[in-house]
PDB file of C-alpha atoms in Angstrom:
ATOM      1  CA  MET H   1     -11.520  49.021  61.127  1.00  0.00           C
ATOM      2  CA  ARG H   2     -12.171  50.869  64.394  1.00  0.00           C
ATOM      3  CA  LYS H   3     -10.185  48.287  66.385  1.00  0.00           C
ATOM      4  CA  ILE H   4      -7.214  48.722  64.068  1.00  0.00           C
ATOM      5  CA  THR H   5      -7.399  52.506  64.455  1.00  0.00           C
ATOM      6  CA  VAL H   6      -7.578  52.235  68.248  1.00  0.00           C
ATOM      7  CA  LEU H   7      -4.691  49.773  68.280  1.00  0.00           C
ATOM      8  CA  GLY H   8      -2.618  52.031  66.037  1.00  0.00           C
ATOM      9  CA  LEU H   9      -3.321  55.114  68.139  1.00  0.00           C
ATOM     10  CA  THR H  10      -2.590  53.221  71.346  1.00  0.00           C
ATOM     11  CA  THR H  11       0.692  51.909  69.953  1.00  0.00           C
ATOM     12  CA  ALA H  12       1.703  55.384  68.782  1.00  0.00           C
ATOM     13  CA  GLY H  13       0.777  56.834  72.182  1.00  0.00           C
ATOM     14  CA  VAL H  14       2.814  54.249  74.073  1.00  0.00           C
ATOM     15  CA  PHE H  15       5.774  54.822  71.738  1.00  0.00           C
ATOM     16  CA  LEU H  16       5.584  58.599  72.239  1.00  0.00           C
ATOM     17  CA  LEU H  17       5.378  58.215  76.031  1.00  0.00           C
ATOM     18  CA  ALA H  18       8.334  55.818  76.042  1.00  0.00           C
ATOM     19  CA  THR H  19      10.316  58.215  73.859  1.00  0.00           C
ATOM     20  CA  ALA H  20       9.512  61.149  76.142  1.00  0.00           C
ATOM     21  CA  ALA H  21      10.569  59.114  79.195  1.00  0.00           C
ATOM     22  CA  LEU H  22      13.847  58.143  77.498  1.00  0.00           C
ATOM     23  CA  VAL H  23      14.618  61.765  76.589  1.00  0.00           C
ATOM     24  CA  LEU H  24      13.754  63.134  80.034  1.00  0.00           C
ATOM     25  CA  ALA H  25      15.799  60.463  81.803  1.00  0.00           C
ATOM     26  CA  GLY H  26      18.759  61.143  79.513  1.00  0.00           C
ATOM     27  CA  LEU H  27      18.614  64.888  80.086  1.00  0.00           C
ATOM     28  CA  HIS H  28      18.576  64.403  83.863  1.00  0.00           C
ATOM     29  CA  ASP H  29      22.243  64.274  84.844  1.00  0.00           C
ATOM     30  CA  LYS H  30      23.129  62.411  88.006  1.00  0.00           C
ATOM     31  CA  LEU H  31      26.530  63.508  89.222  1.00  0.00           C
ATOM     32  CA  ALA H  32      28.152  61.065  91.615  1.00  0.00           C
ATOM     33  CA  PRO H  33      31.682  59.867  92.318  1.00  0.00           C
ATOM     34  CA  ALA H  34      32.858  56.930  90.220  1.00  0.00           C
ATOM     35  CA  ASP H  35      36.030  54.965  89.637  1.00  0.00           C
ATOM     36  CA  VAL H  36      35.907  55.796  85.931  1.00  0.00           C
ATOM     37  CA  ILE H  37      33.917  57.798  83.397  1.00  0.00           C
ATOM     38  CA  VAL H  38      33.053  55.707  80.334  1.00  0.00           C
ATOM     39  CA  VAL H  39      32.656  57.493  77.003  1.00  0.00           C
ATOM     40  CA  PRO H  40      31.457  55.482  73.986  1.00  0.00           C
ATOM     41  CA  GLY H  41      32.870  56.368  70.593  1.00  0.00           C
ATOM     42  CA  ASN H  42      31.229  58.016  67.634  1.00  0.00           C
ATOM     43  CA  THR H  43      32.171  59.574  64.322  1.00  0.00           C
ATOM     44  CA  ILE H  44      35.716  60.716  63.627  1.00  0.00           C
ATOM     45  CA  LEU H  45      36.097  63.471  61.046  1.00  0.00           C
ATOM     46  CA  PRO H  46      38.235  62.970  57.905  1.00  0.00           C
ATOM     47  CA  ASP H  47      41.063  64.907  59.584  1.00  0.00           C
ATOM     48  CA  GLY H  48      41.168  62.347  62.429  1.00  0.00           C
ATOM     49  CA  THR H  49      39.526  64.540  65.085  1.00  0.00           C
ATOM     50  CA  PRO H  50      36.305  63.766  66.953  1.00  0.00           C
ATOM     51  CA  SER H  51      33.064  65.002  65.385  1.00  0.00           C
ATOM     52  CA  PRO H  52      31.236  67.791  67.248  1.00  0.00           C
ATOM     53  CA  ARG H  53      28.876  65.146  68.688  1.00  0.00           C
ATOM     54  CA  LEU H  54      31.804  63.121  70.030  1.00  0.00           C
ATOM     55  CA  GLN H  55      33.574  66.261  71.255  1.00  0.00           C
ATOM     56  CA  ALA H  56      30.469  67.062  73.299  1.00  0.00           C
ATOM     57  CA  ARG H  57      30.627  63.618  74.942  1.00  0.00           C
ATOM     58  CA  LEU H  58      34.300  64.092  75.701  1.00  0.00           C
ATOM     59  CA  ASP H  59      33.740  67.613  77.036  1.00  0.00           C
ATOM     60  CA  ALA H  60      30.985  66.320  79.345  1.00  0.00           C
ATOM     61  CA  ALA H  61      33.387  63.671  80.688  1.00  0.00           C
ATOM     62  CA  LEU H  62      36.198  66.229  80.947  1.00  0.00           C
ATOM     63  CA  THR H  63      34.037  68.534  83.072  1.00  0.00           C
ATOM     64  CA  GLN H  64      33.293  65.704  85.519  1.00  0.00           C
ATOM     65  CA  PHE H  65      36.941  64.609  85.556  1.00  0.00           C
ATOM     66  CA  GLN H  66      38.053  68.188  86.324  1.00  0.00           C
ATOM     67  CA  ALA H  67      35.414  68.390  89.067  1.00  0.00           C
ATOM     68  CA  GLY H  68      37.051  65.365  90.695  1.00  0.00           C
ATOM     69  CA  LEU H  69      34.135  62.970  90.297  1.00  0.00           C
ATOM     70  CA  ALA H  70      36.366  60.305  88.748  1.00  0.00           C
ATOM     71  CA  PRO H  71      40.155  59.905  88.536  1.00  0.00           C
ATOM     72  CA  ARG H  72      40.143  58.382  85.053  1.00  0.00           C
ATOM     73  CA  ILE H  73      38.282  58.300  81.740  1.00  0.00           C
ATOM     74  CA  LEU H  74      37.757  55.186  79.647  1.00  0.00           C
ATOM     75  CA  VAL H  75      37.296  55.992  75.951  1.00  0.00           C
ATOM     76  CA  SER H  76      35.868  53.229  73.820  1.00  0.00           C
ATOM     77  CA  GLY H  77      35.440  52.895  70.091  1.00  0.00           C
ATOM     78  CA  ALA H  78      36.673  51.069  67.046  1.00  0.00           C
ATOM     79  CA  THR H  79      38.176  51.883  63.699  1.00  0.00           C
ATOM     80  CA  GLY H  80      35.320  53.360  61.714  1.00  0.00           C
ATOM     81  CA  LYS H  81      34.786  53.785  57.998  1.00  0.00           C
ATOM     82  CA  GLU H  82      36.933  56.913  58.179  1.00  0.00           C
ATOM     83  CA  GLY H  83      39.928  54.675  58.961  1.00  0.00           C
ATOM     84  CA  PHE H  84      40.739  56.173  62.366  1.00  0.00           C
ATOM     85  CA  ASP H  85      40.904  54.502  65.771  1.00  0.00           C
ATOM     86  CA  GLU H  86      38.130  56.290  67.681  1.00  0.00           C
ATOM     87  CA  ALA H  87      39.631  55.568  71.100  1.00  0.00           C
ATOM     88  CA  ALA H  88      43.041  56.954  70.098  1.00  0.00           C
ATOM     89  CA  SER H  89      41.444  60.082  68.629  1.00  0.00           C
ATOM     90  CA  MET H  90      39.362  60.538  71.775  1.00  0.00           C
ATOM     91  CA  ALA H  91      42.438  60.119  73.979  1.00  0.00           C
ATOM     92  CA  ARG H  92      44.385  62.715  71.965  1.00  0.00           C
ATOM     93  CA  TYR H  93      41.488  65.151  72.307  1.00  0.00           C
ATOM     94  CA  LEU H  94      41.455  64.739  76.104  1.00  0.00           C
ATOM     95  CA  VAL H  95      45.251  64.992  76.445  1.00  0.00           C
ATOM     96  CA  LYS H  96      45.194  68.276  74.484  1.00  0.00           C
ATOM     97  CA  ARG H  97      42.725  69.555  77.088  1.00  0.00           C
ATOM     98  CA  GLY H  98      44.921  68.700  80.037  1.00  0.00           C
ATOM     99  CA  VAL H  99      43.959  65.156  80.998  1.00  0.00           C
ATOM    100  CA  PRO H 100      47.111  63.194  81.842  1.00  0.00           C
ATOM    101  CA  ALA H 101      47.630  60.252  79.482  1.00  0.00           C
ATOM    102  CA  SER H 102      47.942  58.046  82.587  1.00  0.00           C
ATOM    103  CA  ALA H 103      44.314  58.888  83.468  1.00  0.00           C
ATOM    104  CA  ILE H 104      42.966  57.710  80.094  1.00  0.00           C
ATOM    105  CA  ILE H 105      42.188  54.090  79.287  1.00  0.00           C
ATOM    106  CA  GLU H 106      41.672  53.225  75.621  1.00  0.00           C
ATOM    107  CA  ASP H 107      39.424  50.436  74.379  1.00  0.00           C
ATOM    108  CA  ASN H 108      39.711  50.142  70.608  1.00  0.00           C
ATOM    109  CA  GLN H 109      37.342  47.166  70.395  1.00  0.00           C
ATOM    110  CA  GLY H 110      34.144  49.067  71.214  1.00  0.00           C
ATOM    111  CA  TRP H 111      32.286  48.246  67.989  1.00  0.00           C
ATOM    112  CA  THR H 112      28.857  48.461  69.622  1.00  0.00           C
ATOM    113  CA  THR H 113      27.278  49.617  72.857  1.00  0.00           C
ATOM    114  CA  ASP H 114      27.321  46.008  74.077  1.00  0.00           C
ATOM    115  CA  ALA H 115      30.991  45.566  73.169  1.00  0.00           C
ATOM    116  CA  THR H 116      31.898  48.803  74.938  1.00  0.00           C
ATOM    117  CA  ALA H 117      30.008  47.656  78.050  1.00  0.00           C
ATOM    118  CA  ARG H 118      31.625  44.201  78.081  1.00  0.00           C
ATOM    119  CA  ASN H 119      35.098  45.632  77.473  1.00  0.00           C
ATOM    120  CA  ALA H 120      34.634  48.311  80.139  1.00  0.00           C
ATOM    121  CA  ALA H 121      33.469  45.661  82.605  1.00  0.00           C
ATOM    122  CA  ALA H 122      36.509  43.463  81.911  1.00  0.00           C
ATOM    123  CA  LEU H 123      38.916  46.408  82.253  1.00  0.00           C
ATOM    124  CA  MET H 124      37.228  47.557  85.442  1.00  0.00           C
ATOM    125  CA  ARG H 125      37.338  44.093  87.002  1.00  0.00           C
ATOM    126  CA  ALA H 126      41.024  43.749  86.054  1.00  0.00           C
ATOM    127  CA  HIS H 127      41.785  47.010  87.898  1.00  0.00           C
ATOM    128  CA  GLY H 128      39.424  46.437  90.829  1.00  0.00           C
ATOM    129  CA  TRP H 129      37.191  49.364  89.897  1.00  0.00           C
ATOM    130  CA  LYS H 130      33.561  49.045  90.914  1.00  0.00           C
ATOM    131  CA  SER H 131      31.623  52.071  89.648  1.00  0.00           C
ATOM    132  CA  ALA H 132      31.274  54.027  86.446  1.00  0.00           C
ATOM    133  CA  MET H 133      29.738  57.260  85.270  1.00  0.00           C
ATOM    134  CA  VAL H 134      28.459  57.372  81.699  1.00  0.00           C
ATOM    135  CA  ALA H 135      28.971  60.335  79.369  1.00  0.00           C
ATOM    136  CA  THR H 136      27.049  60.154  76.113  1.00  0.00           C
ATOM    137  CA  GLN H 137      24.187  61.740  74.161  1.00  0.00           C
ATOM    138  CA  TYR H 138      20.966  62.218  76.117  1.00  0.00           C
ATOM    139  CA  PHE H 139      19.068  59.701  74.012  1.00  0.00           C
ATOM    140  CA  HIS H 140      21.774  57.035  74.508  1.00  0.00           C
ATOM    141  CA  VAL H 141      22.132  57.327  78.302  1.00  0.00           C
ATOM    142  CA  LEU H 142      19.520  54.737  79.318  1.00  0.00           C
ATOM    143  CA  ARG H 143      20.606  52.026  76.878  1.00  0.00           C
ATOM    144  CA  PHE H 144      24.275  52.553  77.723  1.00  0.00           C
ATOM    145  CA  ARG H 145      23.498  52.365  81.455  1.00  0.00           C
ATOM    146  CA  LEU H 146      21.517  49.162  80.897  1.00  0.00           C
ATOM    147  CA  ALA H 147      24.349  47.587  78.893  1.00  0.00           C
ATOM    148  CA  LEU H 148      26.913  48.434  81.591  1.00  0.00           C
ATOM    149  CA  GLU H 149      24.676  47.195  84.401  1.00  0.00           C
ATOM    150  CA  ARG H 150      24.043  43.924  82.568  1.00  0.00           C
ATOM    151  CA  ALA H 151      27.829  43.577  82.192  1.00  0.00           C
ATOM    152  CA  GLY H 152      28.084  43.769  85.989  1.00  0.00           C
ATOM    153  CA  ILE H 153      29.040  47.431  86.411  1.00  0.00           C
ATOM    154  CA  THR H 154      27.516  49.688  89.029  1.00  0.00           C
ATOM    155  CA  VAL H 155      26.598  52.907  87.244  1.00  0.00           C
ATOM    156  CA  SER H 156      26.808  55.601  89.897  1.00  0.00           C
ATOM    157  CA  GLY H 157      26.111  58.573  87.653  1.00  0.00           C
ATOM    158  CA  GLN H 158      25.376  59.892  84.228  1.00  0.00           C
ATOM    159  CA  VAL H 159      26.013  63.055  82.278  1.00  0.00           C
ATOM    160  CA  HIS H 160      24.667  63.912  78.850  1.00  0.00           C
ATOM    161  CA  ALA H 161      26.546  65.714  76.125  1.00  0.00           C
ATOM    162  CA  PRO H 162      24.925  69.123  75.621  1.00  0.00           C
ATOM    163  CA  TYR H 163      24.806  68.751  71.861  1.00  0.00           C
ATOM    164  CA  PHE H 164      21.651  68.693  69.793  1.00  0.00           C
ATOM    165  CA  GLU H 165      21.344  68.337  66.040  1.00  0.00           C
ATOM    166  CA  LEU H 166      18.734  67.685  63.372  1.00  0.00           C
ATOM    167  CA  ARG H 167      19.884  64.054  63.255  1.00  0.00           C
ATOM    168  CA  ASP H 168      18.330  63.626  66.723  1.00  0.00           C
ATOM    169  CA  LEU H 169      14.915  63.453  65.015  1.00  0.00           C
ATOM    170  CA  TYR H 170      16.076  60.079  63.715  1.00  0.00           C
ATOM    171  CA  SER H 171      18.286  59.067  66.634  1.00  0.00           C
ATOM    172  CA  VAL H 172      15.713  59.536  69.400  1.00  0.00           C
ATOM    173  CA  PRO H 173      12.994  57.201  68.031  1.00  0.00           C
ATOM    174  CA  ARG H 174      15.674  54.733  66.920  1.00  0.00           C
ATOM    175  CA  GLU H 175      17.027  54.700  70.457  1.00  0.00           C
ATOM    176  CA  THR H 176      13.544  54.087  71.867  1.00  0.00           C
ATOM    177  CA  VAL H 177      13.354  50.918  69.795  1.00  0.00           C
ATOM    178  CA  GLY H 178      16.966  50.051  70.671  1.00  0.00           C
ATOM    179  CA  TYR H 179      16.295  50.362  74.387  1.00  0.00           C
ATOM    180  CA  ALA H 180      13.187  48.189  74.132  1.00  0.00           C
ATOM    181  CA  VAL H 181      15.207  45.515  72.309  1.00  0.00           C
ATOM    182  CA  TYR H 182      18.001  45.659  74.919  1.00  0.00           C
ATOM    183  CA  PHE H 183      15.488  45.558  77.751  1.00  0.00           C
ATOM    184  CA  ALA H 184      13.612  42.583  76.304  1.00  0.00           C
ATOM    185  CA  ARG H 185      16.620  40.340  75.799  1.00  0.00           C
ATOM    186  CA  PRO H 186      18.032  38.225  78.582  1.00  0.00           C
TER     187      PRO H 186
END
């Protein structure tokens, strides 16, 4: 019984350390020039506008775009259960805040983090762009970076959305497991 207790405590300790490392890395923004800022989609409200969580991602990207760190923003998502194209909603949000439509690239096939990374990589290769900055929730930064890097993209920087909610108590440990799964696969 003692061995099981020690194993359980060790496993819990390793999980907590990994979770803390993921959170700290995600909260540490690295601002660097990039060819494009990539923003993964998230929930669209019933009125067709981005949820506060998604708005925070877009606002983080907008700040870096306005600072001149990248000349374009790639918004990626799919049509969710709400029935709205996430990428189109994200693009409208950015245009209303002064981003020229010509500086926004829409990917409406970003069903998952992997799909967004693969689609971003294909679009970037097609345009000759080499580097990307990621803009997403702090707990999603590391897995999104890993997915982009595995798709052949140089991730020059990262910025987290300054938005925290009760749901993070679920999202953070889930992301720890998600990152471990991504990391372990070839």
